[in-house]
PDB file of C-alpha atoms in Angstrom:
ATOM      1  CA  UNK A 223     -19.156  -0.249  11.558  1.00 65.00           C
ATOM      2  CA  UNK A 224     -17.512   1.410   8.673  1.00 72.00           C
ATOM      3  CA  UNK A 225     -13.431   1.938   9.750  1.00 89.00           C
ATOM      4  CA  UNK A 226     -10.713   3.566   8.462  1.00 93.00           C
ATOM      5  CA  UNK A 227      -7.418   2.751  10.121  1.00 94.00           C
ATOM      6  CA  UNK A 228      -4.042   4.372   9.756  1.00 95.00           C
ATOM      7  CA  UNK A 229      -0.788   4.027  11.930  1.00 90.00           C
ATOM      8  CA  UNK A 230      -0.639   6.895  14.341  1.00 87.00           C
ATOM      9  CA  UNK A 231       3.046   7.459  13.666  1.00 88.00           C
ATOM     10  CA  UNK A 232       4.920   9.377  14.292  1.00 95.00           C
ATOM     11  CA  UNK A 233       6.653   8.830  11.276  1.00 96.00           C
ATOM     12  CA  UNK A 234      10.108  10.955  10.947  1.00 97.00           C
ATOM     13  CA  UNK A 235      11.770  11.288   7.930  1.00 97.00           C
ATOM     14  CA  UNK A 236      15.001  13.585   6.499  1.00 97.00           C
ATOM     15  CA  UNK A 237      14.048  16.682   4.583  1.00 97.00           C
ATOM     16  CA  UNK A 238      14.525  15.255   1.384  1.00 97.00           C
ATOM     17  CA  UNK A 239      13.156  11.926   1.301  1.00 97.00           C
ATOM     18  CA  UNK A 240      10.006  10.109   0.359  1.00 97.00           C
ATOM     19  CA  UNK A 241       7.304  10.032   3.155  1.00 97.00           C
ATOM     20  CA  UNK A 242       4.614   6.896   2.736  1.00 97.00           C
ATOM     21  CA  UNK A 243       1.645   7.660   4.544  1.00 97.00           C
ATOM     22  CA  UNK A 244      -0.862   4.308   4.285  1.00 97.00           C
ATOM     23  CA  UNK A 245      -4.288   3.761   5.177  1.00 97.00           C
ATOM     24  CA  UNK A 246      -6.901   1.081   4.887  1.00 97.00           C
ATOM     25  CA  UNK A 247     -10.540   0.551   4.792  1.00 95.00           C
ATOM     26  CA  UNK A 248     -13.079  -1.592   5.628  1.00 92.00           C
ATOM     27  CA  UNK A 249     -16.074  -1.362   3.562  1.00 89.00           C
ATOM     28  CA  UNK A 250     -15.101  -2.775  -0.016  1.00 88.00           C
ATOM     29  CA  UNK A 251     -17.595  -0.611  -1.578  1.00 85.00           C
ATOM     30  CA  UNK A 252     -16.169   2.552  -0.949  1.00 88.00           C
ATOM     31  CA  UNK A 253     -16.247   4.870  -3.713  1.00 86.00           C
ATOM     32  CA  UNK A 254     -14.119   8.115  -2.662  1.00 89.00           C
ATOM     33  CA  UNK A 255     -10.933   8.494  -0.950  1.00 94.00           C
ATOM     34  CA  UNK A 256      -9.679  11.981   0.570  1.00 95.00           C
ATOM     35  CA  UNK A 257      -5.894  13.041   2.357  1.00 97.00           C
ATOM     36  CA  UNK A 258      -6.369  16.008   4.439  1.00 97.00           C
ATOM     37  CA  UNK A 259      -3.631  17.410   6.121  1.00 97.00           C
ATOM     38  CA  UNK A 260      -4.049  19.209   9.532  1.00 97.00           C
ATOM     39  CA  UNK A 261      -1.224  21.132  11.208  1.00 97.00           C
ATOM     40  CA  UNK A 262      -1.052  21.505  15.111  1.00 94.00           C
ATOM     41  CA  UNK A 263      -3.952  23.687  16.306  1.00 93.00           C
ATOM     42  CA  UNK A 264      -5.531  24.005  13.350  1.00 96.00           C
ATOM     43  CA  UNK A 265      -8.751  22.658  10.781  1.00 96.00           C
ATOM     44  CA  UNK A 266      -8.174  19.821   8.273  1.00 96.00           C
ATOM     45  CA  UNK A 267      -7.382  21.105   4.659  1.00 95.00           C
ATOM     46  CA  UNK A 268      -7.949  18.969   1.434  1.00 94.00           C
ATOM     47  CA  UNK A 269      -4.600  18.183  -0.175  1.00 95.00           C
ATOM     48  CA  UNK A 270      -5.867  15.490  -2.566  1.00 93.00           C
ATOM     49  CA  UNK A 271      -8.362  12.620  -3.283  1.00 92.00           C
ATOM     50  CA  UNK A 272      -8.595   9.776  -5.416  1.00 93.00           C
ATOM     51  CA  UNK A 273     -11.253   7.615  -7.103  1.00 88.00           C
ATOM     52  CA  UNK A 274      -9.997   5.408  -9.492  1.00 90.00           C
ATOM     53  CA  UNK A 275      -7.682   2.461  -9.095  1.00 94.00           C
ATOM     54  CA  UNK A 276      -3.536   3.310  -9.627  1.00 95.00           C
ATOM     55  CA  UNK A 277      -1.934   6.937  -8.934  1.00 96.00           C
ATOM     56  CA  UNK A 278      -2.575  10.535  -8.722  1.00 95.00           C
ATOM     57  CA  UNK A 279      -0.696  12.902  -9.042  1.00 96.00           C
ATOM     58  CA  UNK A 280      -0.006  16.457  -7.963  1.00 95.00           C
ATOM     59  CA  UNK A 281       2.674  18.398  -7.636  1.00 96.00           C
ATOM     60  CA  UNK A 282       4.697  16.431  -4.865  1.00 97.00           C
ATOM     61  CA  UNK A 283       1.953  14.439  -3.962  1.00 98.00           C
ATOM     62  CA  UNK A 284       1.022  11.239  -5.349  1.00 98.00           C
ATOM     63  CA  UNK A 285      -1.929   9.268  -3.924  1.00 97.00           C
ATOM     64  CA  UNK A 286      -2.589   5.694  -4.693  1.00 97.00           C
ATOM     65  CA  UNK A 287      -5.388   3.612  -4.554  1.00 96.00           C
ATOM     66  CA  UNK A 288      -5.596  -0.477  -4.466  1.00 96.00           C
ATOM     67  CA  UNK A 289      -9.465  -1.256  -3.985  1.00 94.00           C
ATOM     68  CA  UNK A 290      -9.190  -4.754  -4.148  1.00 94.00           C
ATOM     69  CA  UNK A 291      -6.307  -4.743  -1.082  1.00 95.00           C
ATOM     70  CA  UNK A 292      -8.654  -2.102   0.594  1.00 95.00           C
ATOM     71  CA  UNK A 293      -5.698   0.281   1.059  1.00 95.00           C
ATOM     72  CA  UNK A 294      -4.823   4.159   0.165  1.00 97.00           C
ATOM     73  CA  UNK A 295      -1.629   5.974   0.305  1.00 97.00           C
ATOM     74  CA  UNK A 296      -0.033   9.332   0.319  1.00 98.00           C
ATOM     75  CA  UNK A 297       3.481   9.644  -0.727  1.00 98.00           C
ATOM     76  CA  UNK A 298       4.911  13.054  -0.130  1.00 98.00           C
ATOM     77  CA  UNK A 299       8.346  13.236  -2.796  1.00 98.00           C
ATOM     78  CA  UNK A 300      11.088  15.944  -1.773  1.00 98.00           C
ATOM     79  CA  UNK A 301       9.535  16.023   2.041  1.00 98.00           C
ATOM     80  CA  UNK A 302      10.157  19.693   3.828  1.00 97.00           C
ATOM     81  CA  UNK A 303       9.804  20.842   7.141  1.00 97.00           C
ATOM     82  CA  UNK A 304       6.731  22.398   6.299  1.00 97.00           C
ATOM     83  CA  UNK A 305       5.268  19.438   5.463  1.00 98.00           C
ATOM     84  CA  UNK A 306       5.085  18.175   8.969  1.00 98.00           C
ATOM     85  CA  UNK A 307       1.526  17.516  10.167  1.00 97.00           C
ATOM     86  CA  UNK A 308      -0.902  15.409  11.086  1.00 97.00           C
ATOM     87  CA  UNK A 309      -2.541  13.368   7.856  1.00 98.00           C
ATOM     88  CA  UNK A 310      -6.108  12.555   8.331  1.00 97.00           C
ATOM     89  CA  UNK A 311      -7.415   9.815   5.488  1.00 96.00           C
ATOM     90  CA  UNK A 312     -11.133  10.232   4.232  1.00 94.00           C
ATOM     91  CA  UNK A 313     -13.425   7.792   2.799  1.00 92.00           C
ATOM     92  CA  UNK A 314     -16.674   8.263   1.877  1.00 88.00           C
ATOM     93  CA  UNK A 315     -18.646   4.843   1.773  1.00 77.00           C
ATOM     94  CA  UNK A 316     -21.274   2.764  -0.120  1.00 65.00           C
ATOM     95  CA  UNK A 317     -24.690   3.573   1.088  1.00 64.00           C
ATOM     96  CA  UNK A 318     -25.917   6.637  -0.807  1.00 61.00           C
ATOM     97  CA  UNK A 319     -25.065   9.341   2.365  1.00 66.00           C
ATOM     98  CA  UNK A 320     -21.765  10.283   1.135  1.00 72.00           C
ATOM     99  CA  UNK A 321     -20.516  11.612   4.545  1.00 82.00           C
ATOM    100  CA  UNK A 322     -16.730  11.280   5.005  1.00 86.00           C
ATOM    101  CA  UNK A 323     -15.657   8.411   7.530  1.00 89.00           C
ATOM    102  CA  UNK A 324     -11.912   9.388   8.892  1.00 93.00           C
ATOM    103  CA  UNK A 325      -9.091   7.636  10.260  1.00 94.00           C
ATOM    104  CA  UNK A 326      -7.176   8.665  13.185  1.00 94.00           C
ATOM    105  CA  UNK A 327      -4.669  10.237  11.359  1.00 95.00           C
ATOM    106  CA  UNK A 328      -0.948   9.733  11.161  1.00 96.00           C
ATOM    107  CA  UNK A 329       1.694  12.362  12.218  1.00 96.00           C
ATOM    108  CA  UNK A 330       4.599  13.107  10.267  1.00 97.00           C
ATOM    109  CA  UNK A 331       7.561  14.654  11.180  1.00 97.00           C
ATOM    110  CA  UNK A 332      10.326  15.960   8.616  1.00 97.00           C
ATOM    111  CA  UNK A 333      13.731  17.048  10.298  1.00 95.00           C
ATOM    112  CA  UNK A 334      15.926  19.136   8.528  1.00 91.00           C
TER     113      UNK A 334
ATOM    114  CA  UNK B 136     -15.835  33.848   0.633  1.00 63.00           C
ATOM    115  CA  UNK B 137     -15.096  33.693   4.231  1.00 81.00           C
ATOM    116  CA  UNK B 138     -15.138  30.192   4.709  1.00 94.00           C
ATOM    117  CA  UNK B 139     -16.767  28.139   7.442  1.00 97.00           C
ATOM    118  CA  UNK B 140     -16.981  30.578  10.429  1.00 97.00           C
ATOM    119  CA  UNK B 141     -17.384  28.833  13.920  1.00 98.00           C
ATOM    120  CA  UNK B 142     -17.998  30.665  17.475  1.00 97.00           C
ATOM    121  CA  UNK B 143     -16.361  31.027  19.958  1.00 98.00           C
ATOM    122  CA  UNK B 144     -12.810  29.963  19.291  1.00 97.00           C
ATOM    123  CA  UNK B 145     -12.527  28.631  22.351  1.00 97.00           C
ATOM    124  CA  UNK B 146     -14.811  27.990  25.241  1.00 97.00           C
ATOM    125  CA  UNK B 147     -13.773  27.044  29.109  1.00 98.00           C
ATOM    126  CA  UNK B 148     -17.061  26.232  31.067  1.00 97.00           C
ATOM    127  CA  UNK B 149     -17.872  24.631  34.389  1.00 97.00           C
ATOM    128  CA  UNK B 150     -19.526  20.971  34.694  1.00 97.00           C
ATOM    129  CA  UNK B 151     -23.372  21.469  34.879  1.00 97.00           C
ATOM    130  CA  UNK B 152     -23.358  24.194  32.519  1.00 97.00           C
ATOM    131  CA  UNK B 153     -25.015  24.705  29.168  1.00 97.00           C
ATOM    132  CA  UNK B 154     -22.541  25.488  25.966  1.00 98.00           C
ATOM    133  CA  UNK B 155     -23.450  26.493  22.254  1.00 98.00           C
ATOM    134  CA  UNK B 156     -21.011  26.487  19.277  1.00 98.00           C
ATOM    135  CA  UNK B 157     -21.878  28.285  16.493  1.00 98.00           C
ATOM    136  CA  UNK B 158     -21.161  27.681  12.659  1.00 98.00           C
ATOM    137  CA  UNK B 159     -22.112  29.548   9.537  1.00 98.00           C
ATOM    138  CA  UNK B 160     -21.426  27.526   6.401  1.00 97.00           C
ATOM    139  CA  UNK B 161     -20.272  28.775   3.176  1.00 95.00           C
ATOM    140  CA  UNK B 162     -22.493  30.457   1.090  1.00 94.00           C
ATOM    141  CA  UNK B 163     -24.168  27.671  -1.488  1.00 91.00           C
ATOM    142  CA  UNK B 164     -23.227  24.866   0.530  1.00 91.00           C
ATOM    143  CA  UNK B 165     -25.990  22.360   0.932  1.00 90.00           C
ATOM    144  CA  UNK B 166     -24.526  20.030   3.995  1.00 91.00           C
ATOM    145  CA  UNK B 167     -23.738  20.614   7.361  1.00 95.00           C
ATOM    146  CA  UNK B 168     -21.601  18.413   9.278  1.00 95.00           C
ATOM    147  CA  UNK B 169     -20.327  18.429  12.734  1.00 97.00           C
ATOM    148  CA  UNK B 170     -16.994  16.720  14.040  1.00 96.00           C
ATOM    149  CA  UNK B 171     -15.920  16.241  17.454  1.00 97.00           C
ATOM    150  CA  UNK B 172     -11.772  15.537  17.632  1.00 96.00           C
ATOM    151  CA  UNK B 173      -9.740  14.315  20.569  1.00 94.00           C
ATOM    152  CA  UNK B 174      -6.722  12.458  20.932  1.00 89.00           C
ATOM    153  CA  UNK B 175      -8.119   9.084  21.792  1.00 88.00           C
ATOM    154  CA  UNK B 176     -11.261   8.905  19.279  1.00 89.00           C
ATOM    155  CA  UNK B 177      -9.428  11.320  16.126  1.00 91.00           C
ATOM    156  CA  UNK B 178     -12.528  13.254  13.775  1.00 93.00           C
ATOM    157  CA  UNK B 179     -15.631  11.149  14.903  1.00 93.00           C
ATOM    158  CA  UNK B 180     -19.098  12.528  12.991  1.00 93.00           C
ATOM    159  CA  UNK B 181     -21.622  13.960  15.481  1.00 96.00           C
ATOM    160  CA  UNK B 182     -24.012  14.658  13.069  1.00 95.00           C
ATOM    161  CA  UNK B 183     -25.170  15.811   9.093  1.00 92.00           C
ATOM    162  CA  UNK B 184     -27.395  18.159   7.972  1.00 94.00           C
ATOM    163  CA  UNK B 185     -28.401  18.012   4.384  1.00 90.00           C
ATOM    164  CA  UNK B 186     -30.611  21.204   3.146  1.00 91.00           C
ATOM    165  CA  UNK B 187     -31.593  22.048   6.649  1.00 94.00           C
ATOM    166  CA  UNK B 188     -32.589  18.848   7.438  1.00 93.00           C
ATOM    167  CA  UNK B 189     -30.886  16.531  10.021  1.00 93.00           C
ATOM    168  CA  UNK B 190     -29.928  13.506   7.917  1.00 89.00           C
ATOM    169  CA  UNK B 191     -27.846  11.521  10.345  1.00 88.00           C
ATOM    170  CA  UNK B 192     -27.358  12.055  14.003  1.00 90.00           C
ATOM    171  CA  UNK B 193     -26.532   8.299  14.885  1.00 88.00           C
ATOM    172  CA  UNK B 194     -22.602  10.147  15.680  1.00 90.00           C
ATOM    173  CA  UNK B 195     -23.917  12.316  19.415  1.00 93.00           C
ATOM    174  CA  UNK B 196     -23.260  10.833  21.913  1.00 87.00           C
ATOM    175  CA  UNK B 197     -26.458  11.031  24.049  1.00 85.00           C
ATOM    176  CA  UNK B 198     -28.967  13.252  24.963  1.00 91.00           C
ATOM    177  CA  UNK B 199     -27.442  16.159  26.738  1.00 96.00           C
ATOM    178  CA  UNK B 200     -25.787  16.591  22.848  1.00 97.00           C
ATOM    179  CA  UNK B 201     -28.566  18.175  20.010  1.00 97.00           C
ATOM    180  CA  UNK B 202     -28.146  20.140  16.802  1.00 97.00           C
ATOM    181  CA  UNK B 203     -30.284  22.758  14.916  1.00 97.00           C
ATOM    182  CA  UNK B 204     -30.438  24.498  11.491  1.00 97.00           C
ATOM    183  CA  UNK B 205     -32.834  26.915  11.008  1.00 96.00           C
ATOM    184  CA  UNK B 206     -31.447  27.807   7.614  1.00 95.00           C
ATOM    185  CA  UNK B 207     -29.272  27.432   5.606  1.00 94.00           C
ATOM    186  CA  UNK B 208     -26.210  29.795   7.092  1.00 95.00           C
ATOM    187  CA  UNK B 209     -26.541  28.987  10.768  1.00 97.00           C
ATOM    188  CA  UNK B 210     -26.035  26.031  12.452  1.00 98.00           C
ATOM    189  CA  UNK B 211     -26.148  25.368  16.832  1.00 98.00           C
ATOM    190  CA  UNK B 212     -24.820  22.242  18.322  1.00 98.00           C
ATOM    191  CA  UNK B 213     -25.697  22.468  22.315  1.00 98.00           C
ATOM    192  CA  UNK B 214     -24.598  20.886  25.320  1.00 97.00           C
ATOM    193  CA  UNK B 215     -26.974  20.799  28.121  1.00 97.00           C
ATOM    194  CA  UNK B 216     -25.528  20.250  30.864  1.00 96.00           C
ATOM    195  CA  UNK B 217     -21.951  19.919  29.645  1.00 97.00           C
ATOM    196  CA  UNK B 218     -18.964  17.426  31.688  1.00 96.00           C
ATOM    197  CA  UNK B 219     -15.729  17.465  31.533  1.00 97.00           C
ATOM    198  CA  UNK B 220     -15.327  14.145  29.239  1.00 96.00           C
ATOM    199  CA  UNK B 221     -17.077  16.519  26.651  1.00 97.00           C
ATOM    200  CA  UNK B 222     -13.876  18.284  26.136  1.00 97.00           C
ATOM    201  CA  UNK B 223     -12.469  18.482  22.952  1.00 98.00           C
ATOM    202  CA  UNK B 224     -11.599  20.651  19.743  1.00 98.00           C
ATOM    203  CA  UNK B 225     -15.851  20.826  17.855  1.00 98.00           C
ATOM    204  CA  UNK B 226     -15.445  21.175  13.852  1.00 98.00           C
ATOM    205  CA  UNK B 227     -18.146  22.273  11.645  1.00 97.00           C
ATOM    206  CA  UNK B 228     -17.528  21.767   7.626  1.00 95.00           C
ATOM    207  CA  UNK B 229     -20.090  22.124   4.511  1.00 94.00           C
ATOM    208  CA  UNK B 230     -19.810  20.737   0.902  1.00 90.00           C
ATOM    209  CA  UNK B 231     -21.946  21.250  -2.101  1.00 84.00           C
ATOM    210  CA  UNK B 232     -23.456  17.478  -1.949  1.00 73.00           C
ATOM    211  CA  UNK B 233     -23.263  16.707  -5.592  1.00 61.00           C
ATOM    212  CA  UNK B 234     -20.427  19.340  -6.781  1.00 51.00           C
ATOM    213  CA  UNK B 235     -18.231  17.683  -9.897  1.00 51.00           C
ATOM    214  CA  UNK B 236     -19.831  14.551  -9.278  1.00 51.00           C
ATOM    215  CA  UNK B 237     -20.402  12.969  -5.931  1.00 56.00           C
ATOM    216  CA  UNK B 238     -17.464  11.552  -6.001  1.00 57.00           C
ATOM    217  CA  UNK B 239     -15.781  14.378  -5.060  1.00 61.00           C
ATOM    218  CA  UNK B 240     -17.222  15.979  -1.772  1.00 71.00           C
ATOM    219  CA  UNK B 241     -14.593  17.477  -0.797  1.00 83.00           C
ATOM    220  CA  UNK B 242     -15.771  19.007   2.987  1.00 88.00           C
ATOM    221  CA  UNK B 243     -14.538  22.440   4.047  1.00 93.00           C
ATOM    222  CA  UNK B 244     -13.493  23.093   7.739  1.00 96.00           C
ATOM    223  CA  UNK B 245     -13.965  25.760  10.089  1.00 97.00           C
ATOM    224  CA  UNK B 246     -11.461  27.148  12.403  1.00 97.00           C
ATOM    225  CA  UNK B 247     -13.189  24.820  15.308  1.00 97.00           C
ATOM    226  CA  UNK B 248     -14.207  25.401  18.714  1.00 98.00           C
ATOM    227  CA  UNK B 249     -11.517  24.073  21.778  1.00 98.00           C
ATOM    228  CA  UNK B 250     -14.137  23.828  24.353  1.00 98.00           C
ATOM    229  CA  UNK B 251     -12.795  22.661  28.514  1.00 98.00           C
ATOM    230  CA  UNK B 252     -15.279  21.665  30.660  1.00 98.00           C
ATOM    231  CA  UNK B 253     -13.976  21.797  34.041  1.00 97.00           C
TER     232      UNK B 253
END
């Protein structure tokens, strides 16, 4: 059983600060790693993804990837209200089927 | 481009009864998938299409659950009869299976369907 874990939060931080949204895998060949971010009532949208070991950036966002520690995170600089959601990691695994596995998802909450 | 259109929005149905959700991909996309999200279990895979053909379906649950594609804009996924332990909030999404690489399937959402079974 492929998994993808993250903390379920919530996880409340000032509008301002740095938000560190983590998540970690199970199968060590994954090849494809996604952050969607779904607000309250609505579908998942694709805010970023990342294939290559280190950091990504864009914009606010900076996603980093550490495939021998099996682990993916978000970090969210300059964190607004607006930014508070649920975030849903994606991974798509080894195996040729390239269907996205996804965690539980962690909600963040930024309070002015 | 619309985006991924699912029907109904929302469906409230009694135990025993049959239920179909709708979803019509986005133009060009090759692959079909269907989510199922609650609060307990988070985004769990139902099942894939790829090119009209069901690829994976290991993700229903059990028989009363089944999927169709006819082609390549329409997709079904019926309950027969439905329970109340079915209820949850049904995604559909498509991706262009190959698009900038594979690496990159990035899968596009519907609106989903909030379906109560009471």
């Amino acid at each position: 059983q492929k998994e993808v874990e993250q903390n379920s939060g919530p996880l409340s931080v000032p509008e301002g600060a740095i938000a560190s949204l983590n998540c970690t895998y199970s199968d060590r060949g994954s090849q494809s790693f996604f952050w969607y971010r779904q607000y309250s009532g609505k579908s998942p949208e694709l805010i970023m993804f990342i294939y290559s070991n280190g950091d990504k950036e864009d914009g606010r966002f900076t996603a980093q990837l550490n495939k021998a520690s099996q682990y993916v995170s978000l970090l969210i600089r300059d964190s607004q209200p607006s930014d508070s959601a649920t975030y849903l990691c994606a991974v798509i695994s080894s195996g040729g089927s390239y269907i996205p596995t996804f965690g539980r998802g962690t909600s963040l909450i930024v309070h002015p | 481009d619309a985006g991924v259109i699912q029907s109904p929005r929302h469906e409230v149905t009694e135990m025993g009864q049959e239920v179909t959700l709708r979803c019509k991909p986005i133009s060009g996309h090759n692959s079909l998938f269907w989510y199922r999200q609650t609060m307990m279990r988070g985004l769990e895979l139902l099942i894939y299409f790829n090119n009209n053909v069901p690829i994976d379906d290991s993700g229903m649950p059990e028989d009363r659950f089944s999927a169709k594609m006819p082609n390549a804009s329409f997709s079904t996924l019926k309950i027969q009869p439905s329970e109340p332990r079915d209820s949850a909030v049904y995604f559909c999404a498509s991706t262009i299976w190959g698009s900038r690489g594979r690496l990159n399937t990035e899968a596009f959402f519907g609106q989903g369907t909030r379906l109560t079974v009471v």
